[in-house]
Coordinates of C-alpha atoms and ligand atoms in Angstrom, one line a residue:
Chain A
X124 CA 12.2 -3.3 -46.9
X125 CA 13.3 -3.6 -43.5
X126 CA 16.4 -3.3 -42.6
X127 CA 17.9 -3.4 -38.8
X128 CA 21.5 -2.5 -38.7
X129 CA 23.7 -3.8 -35.4
X130 CA 20.4 -2.4 -33.3
X131 CA 20.9 -2.6 -29.6
X132 CA 18.0 -1.8 -26.7
X133 CA 17.4 -2.2 -23.5
X134 CA 15.0 -1.5 -20.5
X135 CA 16.5 0.5 -18.7
X136 CA 19.6 -1.4 -17.1
X137 CA 18.4 -5.2 -18.6
X138 CA 19.6 -6.0 -22.6
X139 CA 17.6 -7.1 -24.6
X140 CA 19.0 -6.9 -28.4
X141 CA 22.3 -6.9 -29.0
X142 CA 23.9 -5.7 -32.1
X143 CA 21.1 -7.0 -34.1
X144 CA 21.4 -6.7 -37.6
X145 CA 18.7 -8.1 -40.5
X146 CA 17.5 -7.7 -43.9
X147 CA 14.1 -7.9 -45.7
X148 CA 12.8 -7.6 -49.3
X149 CA 9.9 -5.7 -50.5
X150 CA 7.1 -8.2 -50.6
X151 CA 9.1 -11.2 -48.7
X152 CA 8.3 -13.0 -46.1
X153 CA 9.7 -13.8 -43.1
X154 CA 9.6 -15.8 -39.4
X155 CA 11.0 -14.9 -37.1
X156 CA 11.8 -18.0 -34.5
X157 CA 13.0 -17.3 -30.6
X158 CA 12.5 -18.9 -27.4
X159 CA 10.1 -16.9 -24.8
X160 CA 11.4 -14.0 -23.3
X161 CA 14.1 -13.0 -26.3
X162 CA 13.3 -10.4 -27.9
X163 CA 10.6 -10.7 -30.8
X164 CA 8.4 -8.4 -29.7
X165 CA 10.4 -6.1 -28.8
X166 CA 11.8 -6.2 -32.1
X167 CA 7.9 -5.2 -33.5
X168 CA 7.6 -2.8 -31.0
X169 CA 10.7 -1.0 -32.9
X170 CA 9.3 -1.6 -36.3
X171 CA 6.9 0.4 -35.3
X172 CA 8.4 2.5 -33.4
X173 CA 6.8 2.3 -30.5
X174 CA 10.5 2.2 -28.5
X175 CA 13.7 3.6 -29.9
X176 CA 16.8 1.5 -30.5
X177 CA 20.0 2.5 -28.0
X178 CA 21.8 2.1 -31.3
X179 CA 21.7 1.1 -34.9
X180 CA 19.8 2.0 -37.6
X181 CA 16.6 0.5 -38.7
X182 CA 14.6 0.9 -42.0
X183 CA 12.0 1.3 -43.5
X184 CA 11.5 1.1 -47.2
X185 CA 14.0 3.7 -47.8
X186 CA 13.7 6.1 -44.3
X187 CA 15.7 5.7 -41.0
X188 CA 13.2 5.7 -38.4
X189 CA 15.6 6.8 -35.4
X190 CA 16.1 10.1 -35.2
X191 CA 12.5 11.1 -37.8
X192 CA 10.1 13.5 -36.6
X193 CA 6.9 11.9 -34.7
X194 CA 4.6 12.8 -37.8
X195 CA 6.8 11.9 -39.9
X196 CA 7.1 8.4 -38.1
X197 CA 3.2 8.9 -38.0
X198 CA 3.1 8.6 -41.8
X199 CA 5.3 5.1 -41.9
X200 CA 2.7 3.4 -39.5
X201 CA -0.2 4.2 -42.0
X202 CA 1.2 1.7 -43.6
X203 CA 2.4 -0.8 -41.4
X204 CA -0.5 -3.9 -40.1
X205 CA 0.2 -5.0 -36.4
X206 CA -0.9 -7.8 -35.2
X207 CA -0.2 -8.2 -31.2
X208 CA 0.0 -10.9 -29.2
X209 CA -3.2 -12.0 -27.7
X210 CA -4.6 -9.5 -30.5
X211 CA -4.7 -6.2 -28.1
X212 CA -8.7 -5.1 -29.3
X213 CA -10.1 -2.3 -27.5
X214 CA -12.3 -4.3 -25.5
X215 CA -14.9 -1.6 -24.2
X216 CA -15.8 -1.2 -28.3
X217 CA -17.9 -3.8 -30.2
X218 CA -15.9 -5.8 -33.2
X219 CA -17.4 -3.6 -35.8
X220 CA -15.9 -0.8 -34.4
X221 CA -12.5 -2.9 -33.7
X222 CA -12.1 -3.3 -37.4
X223 CA -13.5 -0.4 -38.1
X224 CA -10.7 1.6 -36.2
X225 CA -8.7 3.3 -38.4
X226 CA -11.7 4.0 -40.8
X227 CA -13.7 6.3 -38.1
X228 CA -10.9 8.0 -36.9
X229 CA -9.3 9.2 -39.3
X230 CA -11.1 8.8 -42.4
X231 CA -14.4 11.3 -43.5
X232 CA -16.3 9.0 -44.2
X233 CA -20.0 8.0 -43.5
X234 CA -21.0 5.8 -40.5
X235 CA -22.8 3.0 -43.9
X236 CA -19.8 2.7 -45.8
X237 CA -17.7 1.8 -42.8
X238 CA -19.6 -0.8 -41.7
X239 CA -19.8 -1.9 -45.5
X240 CA -16.4 -2.1 -45.5
X241 CA -16.2 -3.7 -41.5
X242 CA -18.1 -7.0 -43.0
X243 CA -16.4 -6.8 -46.0
X244 CA -13.6 -7.3 -44.2
X245 CA -15.2 -10.0 -41.6
X246 CA -15.9 -11.6 -44.6
X247 CA -12.3 -11.2 -46.1
X248 CA -11.1 -13.2 -42.4
X249 CA -13.4 -16.0 -42.5
X250 CA -15.7 -14.3 -40.0
X251 CA -20.1 -14.2 -40.1
X252 CA -20.9 -10.6 -39.9
X253 CA -23.1 -12.0 -37.0
X254 CA -20.3 -10.8 -34.5
X255 CA -20.1 -7.4 -35.8
X256 CA -22.2 -5.8 -32.5
X257 CA -19.8 -8.1 -30.2
X258 CA -17.4 -7.2 -27.9
X259 CA -14.8 -9.0 -27.9
X260 CA -14.2 -11.4 -24.6
X261 CA -17.5 -12.5 -26.2
X262 CA -15.5 -14.5 -28.4
X263 CA -13.1 -17.2 -29.5
X264 CA -9.6 -17.2 -29.3
X265 CA -9.2 -17.7 -32.6
X266 CA -12.0 -15.8 -33.9
X267 CA -10.1 -12.3 -31.0
X268 CA -6.5 -12.9 -33.1
X269 CA -8.9 -12.8 -37.2
X270 CA -10.5 -9.8 -35.7
X271 CA -7.5 -8.2 -34.7
X272 CA -5.8 -9.6 -38.1
X273 CA -8.9 -8.2 -40.2
X274 CA -8.4 -4.2 -37.4
X275 CA -4.9 -4.1 -39.3
X276 CA -6.3 -5.0 -42.8
X277 CA -8.1 -2.0 -42.8
X278 CA -5.7 0.3 -41.8
X279 CA -4.5 2.2 -45.2
X280 CA -4.2 -1.0 -47.2
X281 CA -0.6 -1.8 -45.0
X282 CA 2.7 -2.7 -47.1
X283 CA 4.1 -4.3 -44.3
X284 CA 2.2 -7.0 -42.0
X285 CA 3.9 -7.0 -38.1
X286 CA 2.0 -10.8 -36.4
X287 CA 2.9 -10.9 -32.9
X288 CA 2.4 -14.3 -32.6
X289 CA -0.5 -15.2 -34.2
X290 CA -1.6 -18.9 -33.4
X291 CA 0.1 -19.2 -29.8
X292 CA -2.9 -20.7 -27.9
X293 CA -5.1 -21.6 -30.6
X294 CA -6.6 -25.2 -31.4
X295 CA -4.1 -26.4 -34.0
X296 CA -6.5 -26.5 -36.7
X297 CA -7.5 -22.5 -36.1
X298 CA -3.6 -21.9 -35.5
X299 CA -3.8 -23.5 -39.2
X300 CA -6.8 -21.5 -39.9
X301 CA -4.7 -18.3 -39.3
X302 CA -1.8 -19.7 -41.5
X303 CA -3.7 -19.9 -44.3
X304 CA -4.7 -16.5 -43.9
X305 CA -1.2 -15.1 -43.6
X306 CA -0.1 -16.9 -46.3
X307 CA -3.3 -16.1 -48.4
X308 CA -2.5 -12.1 -47.8
X309 CA 1.4 -12.4 -48.0
X310 CA 0.9 -13.2 -51.7
X311 CA -2.2 -11.7 -52.4
X312 CA -1.0 -8.4 -50.8
X313 CA 2.5 -8.2 -52.1
X314 CA 2.9 -7.6 -48.7
X315 CA 6.2 -7.8 -46.5
X316 CA 5.3 -9.9 -43.8
X317 CA 7.7 -11.0 -40.9
X318 CA 5.2 -13.4 -38.5
X319 CA 7.1 -13.8 -35.4
X320 CA 6.2 -17.0 -33.5
X321 CA 8.0 -19.8 -31.0
X322 CA 6.1 -22.6 -32.7
X323 CA 8.6 -24.2 -35.6
X324 CA 5.6 -26.5 -37.6
X325 CA 4.1 -22.7 -37.8
X326 CA 7.6 -21.4 -39.2
X327 CA 6.6 -24.3 -41.8
X328 CA 4.0 -23.5 -43.5
X329 CA 4.4 -20.0 -43.7
X330 CA 8.1 -19.2 -44.7
X331 CA 10.9 -20.3 -46.4
X332 CA 13.2 -17.7 -44.4
X333 CA 13.9 -18.0 -41.0
X334 CA 15.6 -16.0 -38.3
X335 CA 16.1 -17.3 -35.0
X336 CA 16.6 -15.4 -32.3
X337 CA 18.2 -16.1 -28.7
X338 CA 19.3 -13.3 -25.9
X339 CA 18.5 -10.6 -28.2
X340 CA 21.5 -11.9 -30.2
X341 CA 20.6 -13.5 -34.3
X342 CA 21.8 -16.9 -34.1
X343 CA 20.5 -17.7 -38.0
X344 CA 18.8 -16.5 -41.0
X345 CA 18.8 -18.5 -43.8
X346 CA 16.8 -21.0 -45.9
X347 CA 15.3 -24.7 -44.6
X348 CA 18.5 -26.5 -45.5
X349 CA 20.7 -24.7 -44.1
X350 CA 18.7 -24.7 -40.9
X351 CA 18.9 -28.0 -40.3
X352 CA 22.8 -28.3 -41.6
X353 CA 23.3 -25.4 -39.1
X354 CA 26.2 -27.0 -36.5
X355 CA 25.2 -24.2 -33.9
X356 CA 25.0 -26.0 -30.5
X357 CA 21.8 -22.7 -29.7
X358 CA 20.5 -23.8 -32.9
X359 CA 20.0 -27.9 -32.6
X360 CA 19.0 -27.2 -28.9
X361 CA 16.5 -24.8 -30.0
X362 CA 15.2 -27.9 -32.8
X363 CA 15.9 -30.7 -31.4
X364 CA 12.2 -31.1 -30.1
X365 CA 10.8 -30.2 -33.0
X366 CA 12.7 -32.9 -35.8
X367 CA 9.9 -34.3 -36.8
X368 CA 8.2 -31.8 -38.7
X369 CA 11.8 -30.5 -40.3
X370 CA 11.9 -34.2 -42.0
X371 CA 8.3 -34.3 -42.7
X372 CA 9.1 -30.7 -44.7
X373 CA 12.0 -31.5 -46.7
X374 CA 10.1 -35.3 -47.4
X375 CA 7.3 -32.9 -48.8
X376 CA 9.7 -30.9 -50.6
X377 CA 11.2 -33.9 -52.3
X378 CA 8.0 -34.8 -53.4
Chain B
X228 CA 22.2 2.9 8.9
X229 CA 19.6 1.2 7.6
X230 CA 16.2 3.3 8.3
X231 CA 18.9 5.6 7.1
X232 CA 19.4 4.4 3.9
X233 CA 15.6 3.8 3.4
X234 CA 15.3 7.4 3.7
X235 CA 17.1 8.2 1.2
X236 CA 15.8 5.3 -1.1
X237 CA 12.2 6.6 -0.5
X238 CA 13.4 10.6 -1.4
X239 CA 15.1 9.7 -4.2
X240 CA 12.0 7.5 -5.7
X241 CA 9.8 10.3 -4.7
X242 CA 11.9 12.8 -6.3
X243 CA 12.4 10.3 -9.3
X244 CA 8.6 9.9 -9.6
X245 CA 7.9 13.8 -9.0
X246 CA 9.2 14.6 -11.9
X247 CA 7.9 12.2 -13.7
X248 CA 4.8 13.0 -13.6
X249 CA 5.7 17.4 -14.0
X250 CA 6.3 15.9 -17.0
X251 CA 3.5 13.4 -18.1
X252 CA 0.9 16.8 -16.4
X253 CA 2.5 18.7 -18.3
X254 CA 1.8 17.0 -22.4
X255 CA -1.7 16.4 -20.7
X256 CA -2.2 20.1 -21.2
X257 CA -0.6 20.4 -24.3
X258 CA -2.7 17.9 -25.2
X259 CA -6.1 19.8 -24.7
X260 CA -4.3 22.6 -27.2
X261 CA -5.0 21.4 -31.2
X262 CA -6.5 18.6 -32.9
X263 CA -8.2 15.9 -32.7
X264 CA -10.8 16.9 -30.1
X265 CA -12.8 14.1 -29.0
X266 CA -15.8 15.9 -28.2
X267 CA -18.5 12.9 -26.9
X268 CA -15.8 10.9 -24.9
X269 CA -15.4 14.9 -22.8
X270 CA -20.0 15.0 -22.9
X271 CA -18.9 10.4 -22.0
X272 CA -16.9 11.4 -19.1
X273 CA -18.9 14.1 -17.9
X274 CA -21.4 12.5 -17.5
X275 CA -20.2 8.4 -16.1
X276 CA -18.1 11.3 -13.1
X277 CA -21.0 14.1 -12.1
X278 CA -24.0 11.2 -12.7
X279 CA -21.6 8.4 -11.5
X280 CA -20.4 10.4 -8.2
X281 CA -23.6 12.1 -7.1
X282 CA -25.2 10.0 -5.3
X283 CA -22.1 9.4 -3.2
X284 CA -21.9 13.5 -3.2
X285 CA -25.5 14.0 -1.7
X286 CA -25.1 11.2 0.9
X287 CA -21.4 13.4 2.1
X288 CA -23.0 16.9 2.2
X289 CA -25.7 15.5 3.7
X290 CA -24.8 13.8 6.3
X291 CA -21.8 16.1 6.9
X292 CA -24.0 19.6 7.1
X293 CA -26.7 17.8 9.4
X294 CA -23.6 16.2 11.7
X295 CA -22.0 19.7 12.5
X296 CA -25.3 22.0 12.2
X297 CA -26.0 19.5 15.3
X298 CA -23.1 19.6 17.1
X299 CA -22.3 22.8 16.7
X300 CA -25.8 24.3 17.5
X301 CA -26.0 22.9 21.0
X302 CA -22.6 25.0 21.4
X303 CA -23.4 28.3 20.4
X304 CA -26.7 27.6 22.3
X305 CA -24.2 27.6 25.7
X306 CA -22.9 31.1 24.5
X307 CA -27.0 32.1 23.8
X308 CA -25.6 32.9 19.7
X309 CA -27.7 30.5 18.2
X310 CA -28.2 32.9 15.9
X311 CA -24.7 32.3 13.9
X312 CA -25.1 28.7 12.9
X313 CA -26.2 29.7 9.3
X314 CA -23.1 32.0 9.8
X315 CA -20.6 29.0 11.0
X316 CA -22.1 26.9 8.3
X317 CA -21.6 28.7 5.6
X318 CA -18.4 29.3 6.1
X319 CA -17.0 25.5 7.4
X320 CA -18.8 24.0 4.5
X321 CA -18.0 26.8 1.6
X322 CA -14.0 27.4 2.4
X323 CA -13.8 23.5 4.0
X324 CA -16.2 20.9 3.9
X325 CA -17.1 20.3 0.6
X326 CA -14.3 21.0 -1.2
X327 CA -12.2 18.4 0.2
X328 CA -15.7 16.0 1.2
X329 CA -15.9 16.5 -2.7
X330 CA -12.4 16.3 -3.4
X331 CA -11.5 13.3 -1.4
X332 CA -15.0 10.9 -2.6
X333 CA -14.2 11.5 -6.5
X334 CA -10.3 10.9 -6.0
X335 CA -12.0 7.8 -4.3
X336 CA -14.3 6.9 -6.9
X337 CA -13.1 8.2 -10.4
X338 CA -9.6 8.5 -9.9
X339 CA -9.7 4.1 -9.3
X340 CA -12.0 3.9 -11.8
X341 CA -9.2 5.6 -14.4
X342 CA -6.7 4.5 -13.3
X343 CA -7.6 0.9 -13.8
X344 CA -9.3 1.4 -16.9
X345 CA -5.9 2.7 -18.4
X346 CA -3.8 0.8 -16.5
X347 CA -5.3 -2.7 -17.8
X348 CA -5.3 -1.0 -21.6
X349 CA -2.1 -0.5 -21.4
X350 CA -1.3 -4.4 -19.6
X351 CA -3.1 -5.5 -23.0
X352 CA -1.3 -3.0 -25.7
X353 CA -4.2 -1.2 -26.3
X354 CA -2.0 1.2 -25.9
X355 CA 0.4 0.3 -28.4
X356 CA -1.9 -0.7 -30.6
X357 CA -3.9 2.9 -30.3
X358 CA -0.5 4.5 -31.0
X359 CA 0.0 2.1 -34.4
X360 CA -3.3 3.2 -35.5
X361 CA -2.0 7.0 -35.4
X362 CA -4.1 8.1 -32.3
X363 CA -3.1 9.5 -29.4
X364 CA -3.0 8.1 -26.3
X365 CA -3.2 11.0 -24.5
X366 CA -4.9 13.0 -26.2
X367 CA -7.9 10.0 -27.0
X368 CA -7.8 9.1 -23.0
X369 CA -6.1 11.4 -20.9
X370 CA -7.3 14.9 -22.1
X371 CA -11.3 14.5 -22.2
X372 CA -11.4 13.0 -18.4
X373 CA -8.7 15.9 -17.6
X374 CA -11.5 18.4 -19.3
X375 CA -14.9 16.2 -17.8
X376 CA -12.9 16.5 -13.9
X377 CA -12.2 20.7 -14.2
X378 CA -15.7 20.9 -15.4
X379 CA -17.0 18.3 -12.9
X380 CA -15.3 18.1 -9.7
X381 CA -16.5 22.7 -8.7
X382 CA -20.3 21.2 -10.4
X383 CA -20.3 18.7 -7.4
X384 CA -18.4 20.4 -5.3
X385 CA -21.3 23.2 -5.8
X386 CA -24.6 20.5 -4.8
X387 CA -22.3 19.0 -2.2
X388 CA -22.5 22.6 0.0
X389 CA -25.9 23.3 -1.3
X390 CA -27.0 19.7 -0.1
X391 CA -24.7 20.4 3.8
X392 CA -25.9 23.9 4.2
X393 CA -29.8 22.8 3.3
X394 CA -29.0 19.1 5.7
X395 CA -27.8 22.2 8.2
X396 CA -31.2 24.4 7.8
X397 CA -33.3 20.8 8.7
X398 CA -31.5 20.8 12.1
X399 CA -31.8 24.1 13.3
X400 CA -35.0 24.2 12.6
X401 CA -36.6 21.2 13.6
X402 CA -34.3 20.5 16.1
X403 CA -32.2 23.5 17.2
X404 CA -35.6 25.7 16.6
X405 CA -34.1 28.9 15.3
X406 CA -36.2 29.8 12.9
X407 CA -35.6 29.6 9.0
X408 CA -35.0 33.3 8.4
X409 CA -32.8 33.8 11.2
X410 CA -30.1 31.0 9.1
X411 CA -30.7 31.5 5.7
X412 CA -30.0 35.4 7.0
X413 CA -26.8 33.9 8.4
X414 CA -26.0 32.2 6.1
X415 CA -26.1 34.9 3.1
X416 CA -24.5 36.9 5.0
X417 CA -21.3 34.8 4.3
X418 CA -21.6 34.5 1.1
X419 CA -19.1 36.7 -0.5
X420 CA -17.0 37.5 -2.8
X421 CA -13.6 35.8 -0.4
X422 CA -15.2 33.0 0.1
X423 CA -17.1 32.2 -2.9
X424 CA -13.5 32.7 -5.0
X425 CA -11.8 30.4 -2.5
X426 CA -14.7 27.7 -2.3
X427 CA -14.3 27.5 -6.6
X428 CA -11.1 27.8 -7.0
X429 CA -10.4 24.4 -4.3
X430 CA -12.1 22.2 -6.2
X431 CA -10.9 23.4 -10.2
X432 CA -7.7 22.9 -8.2
X433 CA -8.5 19.2 -6.9
X434 CA -9.8 17.9 -10.7
X435 CA -6.2 18.8 -11.7
X436 CA -4.5 16.6 -9.1
X437 CA -7.1 13.4 -9.9
X438 CA -6.9 13.9 -12.8
X439 CA -2.4 13.6 -14.0
X440 CA -2.0 11.5 -11.0
X441 CA -5.2 8.9 -11.9
X442 CA -4.2 9.4 -15.3
X443 CA -0.7 9.7 -15.3
X444 CA -0.5 6.0 -12.8
X445 CA -2.9 4.6 -15.7
X446 CA 0.1 5.5 -18.2
X447 CA 2.8 4.3 -16.0
X448 CA 1.5 1.1 -14.4
X449 CA 3.5 -1.6 -14.8
X450 CA 3.7 -6.1 -14.2
X451 CA -0.2 -7.2 -15.8
X452 CA -3.4 -7.3 -13.2
X453 CA -1.3 -7.4 -10.0
X454 CA 0.5 -3.8 -10.9
X455 CA -2.3 -2.5 -12.2
X456 CA -3.9 -3.4 -8.8
X457 CA -1.0 -1.4 -6.7
X458 CA -0.7 1.3 -8.9
X459 CA -4.3 1.9 -9.0
X460 CA -4.7 1.2 -4.6
X461 CA -1.8 4.3 -5.2
X462 CA -3.2 6.5 -7.4
X463 CA -6.6 7.3 -5.0
X464 CA -4.0 7.0 -1.8
X465 CA -1.9 9.9 -3.6
X466 CA -4.3 11.9 -5.1
X467 CA -6.4 11.7 -1.4
X468 CA -3.0 13.1 0.8
X469 CA -2.3 15.2 -2.9
X470 CA -5.7 17.0 -1.9
X471 CA -5.6 17.5 1.7
X472 CA -1.9 18.8 0.9
X473 CA -3.5 21.6 -2.0
X474 CA -6.1 22.1 0.3
X475 CA -3.9 24.1 2.4
X476 CA -1.9 25.7 0.1
X477 CA -4.7 27.2 -1.9
X478 CA -6.6 28.3 2.1
X479 CA -2.7 30.4 2.6
X480 CA -2.9 31.3 -1.3
X481 CA -5.5 32.6 -1.5
X482 CA -5.7 34.6 2.1
X483 CA -2.3 35.9 1.1
X484 CA -3.7 37.6 -2.0
X485 CA -7.5 38.2 -1.1
X486 CA -7.4 39.5 2.6
X487 CA -9.7 42.1 2.4
X488 CA -12.6 40.5 0.8
X489 CA -13.6 38.1 3.1
Ligands
LIG256 N1 8.5 -3.2 -20.5 C1 9.4 -3.7 -20.0 N2 9.9 -3.3 -19.4 C2 11.3 -3.9 -19.1 N3 11.4 -5.2 -20.0 C3 10.7 -5.6 -20.3 C4 9.5 -4.6 -21.2 N4 8.8 -5.9 -22.3 C5 9.8 -6.8 -22.2 N5 10.4 -6.8 -21.3 C6 11.8 -7.8 -21.3 O1 12.1 -7.6 -22.2 C7 12.8 -9.5 -22.7 C8 12.1 -9.2 -23.9 O2 11.1 -9.3 -24.1 P1 9.6 -9.7 -25.2 O3 10.7 -9.0 -26.6 O4 7.7 -9.5 -25.1 O5 10.4 -10.8 -26.1 P2 9.1 -12.3 -26.8 O6 8.5 -11.5 -27.7 O7 10.3 -13.1 -27.6 O8 9.0 -13.6 -25.3 C9 12.2 -10.2 -22.0 O9 12.8 -10.6 -21.0 C10 11.3 -9.0 -21.2 O10 11.1 -9.6 -19.8
LIG257 MG1 6.1 -11.4 -27.2

């Protein structure tokens, strides 16, 4: 479970999140949508404890992570897998070292055992074993994103997955590949997931429930039917370019 | 009023940055203690810093040594005291030129590299990723670089000293026609405790200066590629200036404590 209670956050004197509240039950996936700069990545940073809210509480499972000791925070982070915006792969390390990063750093496993796990993971995220010794720079954007997902998964079997714009900048077929990988994970591993995106079409493929953020405030929290009926002018404005895809989703659901 | 205001603003900024640098330096020193130790990273950095700067330091040493010997031997000849060349060389190189030149060279070559590398890791969120994977980036990145500098800057300084004094010797025998024996006797005469101590204390202090400033600038770089570029330039400039200031302070302090040893 992930819960935000009246969370406010600012960079210096620039407010980024204002009085934000939402709750995601264990095992569910939620899409957070919003324009660029609305504060989506900041929400994920707060969940990871990379930044602390100025006000309010953040609960992960049953722990309030605001004000816990660094050691507790580290334990909580072990249960969270994060796919950073643009991957944030370690660019001086090979693909294999990236995916095996957690095990290389924290486990006493032998090198060849880690190699075995890394190969398995490459297969799971749909990449060939040949790229294991390549550097991230030598891969396409879509492949990098897969490596980032693999790296997040090979930590300690995360119970929570956070994806920051996993499809941005990818061509449509690659994007839909990534989306089905995310779907497979959510269903197969029963993880609680947050997928951040500003692409509505993607959002509908992943989850039935959405949160829409505008300038750091939550302006919508509900399912697609509610989203279609919402009459808040900011939501209508936000959805305008995507009328067709929403209509399509509705149609598919009737069939 | 404008210039005064500007000065006040500048001073405020300076005080704020100094304070943050101070706190960061404390965290860096604290990160040297306790597990895990990143041994292979530390050796890798020692190699990169030591071997990477060697050529530059040798080149600097030889040209500084020869240049100085050439100038001084002419001047000393006027007073008929050419035999003292070795003494002057030893004192000037070991106390001042060796440490400062090496320090500034390492600052130019290594501080820029450290700031650029850490800064670009920050801007591409690799530092966040490390934290997310339970790694302390200060321990993983800053501590090995600091240790490598603490070991390598004194070593490079000694190399620079030796090369410079040998360069002076070449001038002495080939151009100034001083015998090797005279030159080296004079050099060895000045290798007393006080001179050697100050010659080693300085690079030790400079290593901390370079390590603290370059890592701090990297970890606080902001504003994308441009910001990393700016941080890199500032890192070299600030480290070099701080080395010059620290040089003066160390000289003063060592003199007042070790007066009888020179
Ligand atoms: N390190 C930072 N320092 C200052 N402001 C920041 C920083 N990171 C993000 N911001 C600002 O916070 C706001 C929200 O950023 P972010 O959460 O990254 O938005 P999103 O992911 O929705 O595009 C933006 O206006 C951005 O300019
Ligand atoms: Mg973002």
